[in-house]
GROMACS .gro file of C-alpha atoms in nm:
model
  270
    1UNK     CA    1  -0.986  -0.047  -0.221
    2UNK     CA    2  -0.694   0.177  -0.089
    3UNK     CA    3  -0.464   0.054   0.188
    4UNK     CA    4  -0.421   0.226   0.537
    5UNK     CA    5  -0.099   0.194   0.706
    6UNK     CA    6   0.003   0.255   1.030
    7UNK     CA    7   0.386   0.363   1.087
    8UNK     CA    8   0.568   0.456   1.412
    9UNK     CA    9   0.837   0.678   1.470
   10UNK     CA   10   0.756   0.878   1.118
   11UNK     CA   11   0.847   1.200   1.215
   12UNK     CA   12   1.217   1.155   1.121
   13UNK     CA   13   1.505   0.954   1.050
   14UNK     CA   14   1.392   0.578   0.873
   15UNK     CA   15   1.009   0.625   0.963
   16UNK     CA   16   0.955   0.925   0.819
   17UNK     CA   17   1.144   0.796   0.480
   18UNK     CA   18   0.965   0.479   0.524
   19UNK     CA   19   0.610   0.622   0.585
   20UNK     CA   20   0.675   0.918   0.230
   21UNK     CA   21   0.747   0.550   0.040
   22UNK     CA   22   0.413   0.374   0.144
   23UNK     CA   23   0.219   0.677   0.072
   24UNK     CA   24   0.329   0.703  -0.302
   25UNK     CA   25   0.294   0.370  -0.285
   26UNK     CA   26  -0.100   0.459  -0.278
   27UNK     CA   27  -0.127   0.341   0.133
   28UNK     CA   28  -0.341   0.533   0.357
   29UNK     CA   29  -0.082   0.650   0.618
   30UNK     CA   30  -0.142   0.750   0.955
   31UNK     CA   31   0.224   0.930   1.097
   32UNK     CA   32   0.252   0.871   1.450
   33UNK     CA   33   0.560   1.012   1.709
   34UNK     CA   34   0.583   1.197   1.980
   35UNK     CA   35   0.709   1.524   1.821
   36UNK     CA   36   0.371   1.672   1.673
   37UNK     CA   37   0.519   1.998   1.527
   38UNK     CA   38   0.831   2.176   1.372
   39UNK     CA   39   1.111   2.256   1.623
   40UNK     CA   40   1.089   2.072   1.952
   41UNK     CA   41   1.218   1.729   1.863
   42UNK     CA   42   1.406   1.608   2.121
   43UNK     CA   43   1.669   1.322   2.136
   44UNK     CA   44   1.658   1.224   2.526
   45UNK     CA   45   1.887   0.931   2.453
   46UNK     CA   46   2.188   1.227   2.389
   47UNK     CA   47   2.097   1.540   2.655
   48UNK     CA   48   1.779   1.648   2.459
   49UNK     CA   49   1.981   1.757   2.192
   50UNK     CA   50   1.712   1.884   1.900
   51UNK     CA   51   1.629   1.741   1.669
   52UNK     CA   52   1.488   1.765   1.318
   53UNK     CA   53   1.132   1.682   1.190
   54UNK     CA   54   0.776   1.593   1.338
   55UNK     CA   55   0.420   1.457   1.321
   56UNK     CA   56   0.297   1.752   1.085
   57UNK     CA   57   0.602   1.811   0.846
   58UNK     CA   58   0.609   1.438   0.775
   59UNK     CA   59   0.177   1.472   0.663
   60UNK     CA   60   0.263   1.747   0.497
   61UNK     CA   61   0.558   1.565   0.274
   62UNK     CA   62   0.253   1.279   0.198
   63UNK     CA   63   0.002   1.490   0.144
   64UNK     CA   64   0.258   1.747  -0.098
   65UNK     CA   65   0.270   1.443  -0.350
   66UNK     CA   66  -0.154   1.397  -0.341
   67UNK     CA   67  -0.116   1.135  -0.061
   68UNK     CA   68  -0.300   1.083   0.248
   69UNK     CA   69  -0.197   1.110   0.561
   70UNK     CA   70  -0.315   1.138   0.942
   71UNK     CA   71  -0.074   1.241   1.233
   72UNK     CA   72  -0.150   1.114   1.576
   73UNK     CA   73   0.122   1.120   1.876
   74UNK     CA   74   0.208   0.757   1.972
   75UNK     CA   75   0.457   0.773   2.241
   76UNK     CA   76   0.592   0.422   2.323
   77UNK     CA   77   0.650   0.468   2.666
   78UNK     CA   78   0.239   0.602   2.718
   79UNK     CA   79   0.040   0.338   2.628
   80UNK     CA   80  -0.269   0.532   2.679
   81UNK     CA   81  -0.154   0.768   2.396
   82UNK     CA   82  -0.121   0.408   2.160
   83UNK     CA   83  -0.448   0.295   2.243
   84UNK     CA   84  -0.591   0.599   2.144
   85UNK     CA   85  -0.410   0.653   1.802
   86UNK     CA   86  -0.511   0.294   1.726
   87UNK     CA   87  -0.860   0.422   1.821
   88UNK     CA   88  -0.819   0.701   1.615
   89UNK     CA   89  -0.688   0.516   1.318
   90UNK     CA   90  -0.922   0.301   1.307
   91UNK     CA   91  -1.160   0.523   1.387
   92UNK     CA   92  -1.102   0.733   1.035
   93UNK     CA   93  -0.964   0.493   0.811
   94UNK     CA   94  -1.216   0.146   0.962
   95UNK     CA   95  -0.876  -0.060   0.892
   96UNK     CA   96  -0.481  -0.115   0.901
   97UNK     CA   97  -0.325  -0.313   0.664
   98UNK     CA   98  -0.023  -0.232   0.768
   99UNK     CA   99   0.188  -0.193   1.059
  100UNK     CA  100   0.505  -0.069   1.084
  101UNK     CA  101   0.680  -0.105   1.423
  102UNK     CA  102   0.950   0.145   1.362
  103UNK     CA  103   0.973   0.401   1.672
  104UNK     CA  104   1.173   0.306   1.940
  105UNK     CA  105   1.230   0.413   2.325
  106UNK     CA  106   1.552   0.665   2.388
  107UNK     CA  107   1.609   0.745   2.715
  108UNK     CA  108   1.952   0.720   2.860
  109UNK     CA  109   1.951   0.390   2.948
  110UNK     CA  110   1.991   0.245   2.595
  111UNK     CA  111   2.292   0.376   2.553
  112UNK     CA  112   2.476   0.333   2.946
  113UNK     CA  113   2.722   0.099   3.076
  114UNK     CA  114   2.569  -0.132   3.276
  115UNK     CA  115   2.654   0.020   3.672
  116UNK     CA  116   2.541   0.351   3.524
  117UNK     CA  117   2.151   0.182   3.497
  118UNK     CA  118   1.927   0.314   3.642
  119UNK     CA  119   1.705   0.048   3.777
  120UNK     CA  120   1.348   0.267   3.671
  121UNK     CA  121   1.438   0.397   3.347
  122UNK     CA  122   1.610  -0.025   3.273
  123UNK     CA  123   1.198  -0.030   3.319
  124UNK     CA  124   1.134   0.208   3.127
  125UNK     CA  125   1.328   0.093   2.796
  126UNK     CA  126   1.132  -0.203   2.844
  127UNK     CA  127   0.844  -0.119   2.850
  128UNK     CA  128   0.915   0.114   2.550
  129UNK     CA  129   1.081  -0.153   2.312
  130UNK     CA  130   0.912  -0.414   2.470
  131UNK     CA  131   0.638  -0.449   2.581
  132UNK     CA  132   0.455  -0.193   2.491
  133UNK     CA  133   0.490  -0.281   2.110
  134UNK     CA  134   0.324  -0.565   2.203
  135UNK     CA  135   0.081  -0.403   2.312
  136UNK     CA  136   0.008  -0.174   1.952
  137UNK     CA  137   0.071  -0.516   1.797
  138UNK     CA  138  -0.201  -0.715   1.980
  139UNK     CA  139  -0.420  -0.414   1.861
  140UNK     CA  140  -0.341  -0.403   1.532
  141UNK     CA  141  -0.341  -0.804   1.511
  142UNK     CA  142  -0.740  -0.792   1.633
  143UNK     CA  143  -0.885  -0.524   1.404
  144UNK     CA  144  -0.614  -0.736   1.099
  145UNK     CA  145  -0.825  -1.031   1.175
  146UNK     CA  146  -1.139  -0.894   1.205
  147UNK     CA  147  -1.082  -0.720   0.865
  148UNK     CA  148  -0.889  -1.033   0.681
  149UNK     CA  149  -0.570  -1.062   0.699
  150UNK     CA  150  -0.262  -0.739   0.752
  151UNK     CA  151   0.123  -0.750   0.767
  152UNK     CA  152   0.376  -0.624   1.012
  153UNK     CA  153   0.699  -0.526   0.939
  154UNK     CA  154   0.917  -0.484   1.280
  155UNK     CA  155   1.222  -0.335   1.305
  156UNK     CA  156   1.469  -0.489   1.485
  157UNK     CA  157   1.883  -0.453   1.521
  158UNK     CA  158   2.221  -0.613   1.426
  159UNK     CA  159   2.310  -0.599   1.755
  160UNK     CA  160   2.057  -0.729   1.890
  161UNK     CA  161   2.135  -1.086   1.781
  162UNK     CA  162   2.524  -1.108   1.837
  163UNK     CA  163   2.800  -1.053   2.043
  164UNK     CA  164   2.855  -0.708   2.189
  165UNK     CA  165   3.090  -0.440   1.985
  166UNK     CA  166   2.937  -0.110   1.884
  167UNK     CA  167   2.789   0.209   2.119
  168UNK     CA  168   2.436   0.027   2.273
  169UNK     CA  169   2.346  -0.058   2.636
  170UNK     CA  170   2.230  -0.342   2.707
  171UNK     CA  171   1.877  -0.203   2.785
  172UNK     CA  172   1.844  -0.134   2.397
  173UNK     CA  173   1.973  -0.433   2.244
  174UNK     CA  174   1.829  -0.716   2.516
  175UNK     CA  175   1.442  -0.520   2.509
  176UNK     CA  176   1.544  -0.596   2.101
  177UNK     CA  177   1.583  -0.902   2.146
  178UNK     CA  178   1.254  -1.012   2.315
  179UNK     CA  179   1.091  -0.777   2.053
  180UNK     CA  180   1.257  -1.013   1.788
  181UNK     CA  181   0.999  -1.274   1.937
  182UNK     CA  182   0.697  -1.075   1.887
  183UNK     CA  183   0.676  -1.153   1.486
  184UNK     CA  184   0.739  -1.549   1.525
  185UNK     CA  185   0.506  -1.570   1.750
  186UNK     CA  186   0.249  -1.378   1.557
  187UNK     CA  187   0.330  -1.565   1.233
  188UNK     CA  188   0.315  -1.917   1.412
  189UNK     CA  189  -0.030  -1.821   1.550
  190UNK     CA  190  -0.245  -1.582   1.331
  191UNK     CA  191  -0.106  -1.697   0.976
  192UNK     CA  192  -0.379  -1.901   0.870
  193UNK     CA  193  -0.575  -1.550   0.990
  194UNK     CA  194  -0.428  -1.384   0.727
  195UNK     CA  195  -0.150  -1.195   0.938
  196UNK     CA  196   0.245  -1.212   0.814
  197UNK     CA  197   0.517  -1.018   1.032
  198UNK     CA  198   0.808  -0.933   0.885
  199UNK     CA  199   1.157  -0.938   1.113
  200UNK     CA  200   1.396  -0.702   0.907
  201UNK     CA  201   1.706  -0.474   1.024
  202UNK     CA  202   1.859  -0.160   0.832
  203UNK     CA  203   2.236  -0.210   0.918
  204UNK     CA  204   2.351   0.105   0.991
  205UNK     CA  205   2.190   0.385   0.855
  206UNK     CA  206   2.314   0.757   0.779
  207UNK     CA  207   1.993   0.973   0.936
  208UNK     CA  208   1.893   1.318   0.969
  209UNK     CA  209   1.868   1.197   1.361
  210UNK     CA  210   2.208   1.073   1.354
  211UNK     CA  211   2.382   1.387   1.185
  212UNK     CA  212   2.195   1.644   1.403
  213UNK     CA  213   2.263   1.395   1.795
  214UNK     CA  214   2.642   1.371   1.680
  215UNK     CA  215   2.759   1.569   1.402
  216UNK     CA  216   3.093   1.509   1.260
  217UNK     CA  217   3.112   1.225   1.422
  218UNK     CA  218   2.795   1.035   1.250
  219UNK     CA  219   2.981   0.769   0.999
  220UNK     CA  220   3.192   0.653   1.358
  221UNK     CA  221   2.907   0.489   1.506
  222UNK     CA  222   2.911   0.221   1.212
  223UNK     CA  223   3.275   0.170   1.350
  224UNK     CA  224   3.413   0.101   1.012
  225UNK     CA  225   3.061   0.014   0.836
  226UNK     CA  226   2.970   0.138   0.542
  227UNK     CA  227   2.665   0.354   0.607
  228UNK     CA  228   2.331   0.240   0.392
  229UNK     CA  229   2.028   0.512   0.324
  230UNK     CA  230   1.713   0.499   0.438
  231UNK     CA  231   1.544   0.444   0.116
  232UNK     CA  232   1.699   0.138   0.112
  233UNK     CA  233   1.499  -0.004   0.404
  234UNK     CA  234   1.228   0.169   0.217
  235UNK     CA  235   1.192  -0.008  -0.095
  236UNK     CA  236   1.206  -0.338   0.070
  237UNK     CA  237   0.905  -0.237   0.353
  238UNK     CA  238   0.716  -0.120   0.119
  239UNK     CA  239   0.803  -0.470  -0.142
  240UNK     CA  240   0.756  -0.664   0.174
  241UNK     CA  241   0.387  -0.476   0.247
  242UNK     CA  242   0.217  -0.516  -0.108
  243UNK     CA  243   0.394  -0.801  -0.288
  244UNK     CA  244   0.177  -1.172  -0.310
  245UNK     CA  245   0.509  -1.330  -0.225
  246UNK     CA  246   0.518  -1.169   0.059
  247UNK     CA  247   0.426  -1.445   0.280
  248UNK     CA  248   0.701  -1.661   0.213
  249UNK     CA  249   0.920  -1.435   0.392
  250UNK     CA  250   0.779  -1.391   0.673
  251UNK     CA  251   0.891  -1.593   1.021
  252UNK     CA  252   1.155  -1.561   1.285
  253UNK     CA  253   1.448  -1.414   1.004
  254UNK     CA  254   1.661  -1.151   1.063
  255UNK     CA  255   1.617  -0.951   0.685
  256UNK     CA  256   1.848  -0.698   0.631
  257UNK     CA  257   1.655  -0.495   0.457
  258UNK     CA  258   1.950  -0.295   0.216
  259UNK     CA  259   2.052  -0.576   0.066
  260UNK     CA  260   1.736  -0.801   0.074
  261UNK     CA  261   1.705  -0.795  -0.308
  262UNK     CA  262   2.040  -0.878  -0.439
  263UNK     CA  263   2.038  -1.194  -0.099
  264UNK     CA  264   1.638  -1.317  -0.224
  265UNK     CA  265   1.741  -1.292  -0.517
  266UNK     CA  266   1.407  -1.097  -0.641
  267UNK     CA  267   1.452  -0.794  -0.942
  268UNK     CA  268   1.519  -0.439  -0.786
  269UNK     CA  269   1.124  -0.240  -0.798
  270UNK     CA  270   1.157  -0.017  -1.054
   0.00000   0.00000   0.00000
């Protein structure tokens, strides 16, 4: 039986690369995001600068390599769209074996200083990057329990657990710190139901979104850290999604995705 994965934020960046990798690995991929059509993407946290990618383009790339994909709109700021996407995905494929919580809310507050944050936008950031991600996870969790198991990947950031030193604002890192607890509780309460949830972080990764938003200054976002490639994180996600030994890595520990195989002393997949 072909397994099904739902990937949020799969229009561009790491999420798109993960969706493509899962398609190559044999998953039917539910590709979700806000940008449905090509040449319409905008980065809300950067004043609406144009960014590449769309749901339709990711679906087309998966299908071009004989994969199976289904594109759906899912906006983490719009709970009704979350409900509709999960419902439509389950109606199309009958199950969701993997949830990749990769998408994030990217309003202006995620980069602002404390005194500059509008309270209403702080609330939107908290809803989009914590409460609604919990809601999505719980919807999929219910389906996974009924079908007898599943796996979830939660994409976080090192800045959510370290002292502040970078370009991210409080309302990026604080909701992410709360988000980090969701997989821990899922494992604690539902590992006996065959559910495994993993918390990972990609490190500073050079993506098409960064290049579009920052231009020549994109490399400076890493504050001197060497940029990693999205494919490194995607490789780890595929292994965690498919390998029989993966559940031993489920838990509260934040996994460095690009260095996972080296850190865990696991041979790189061919």
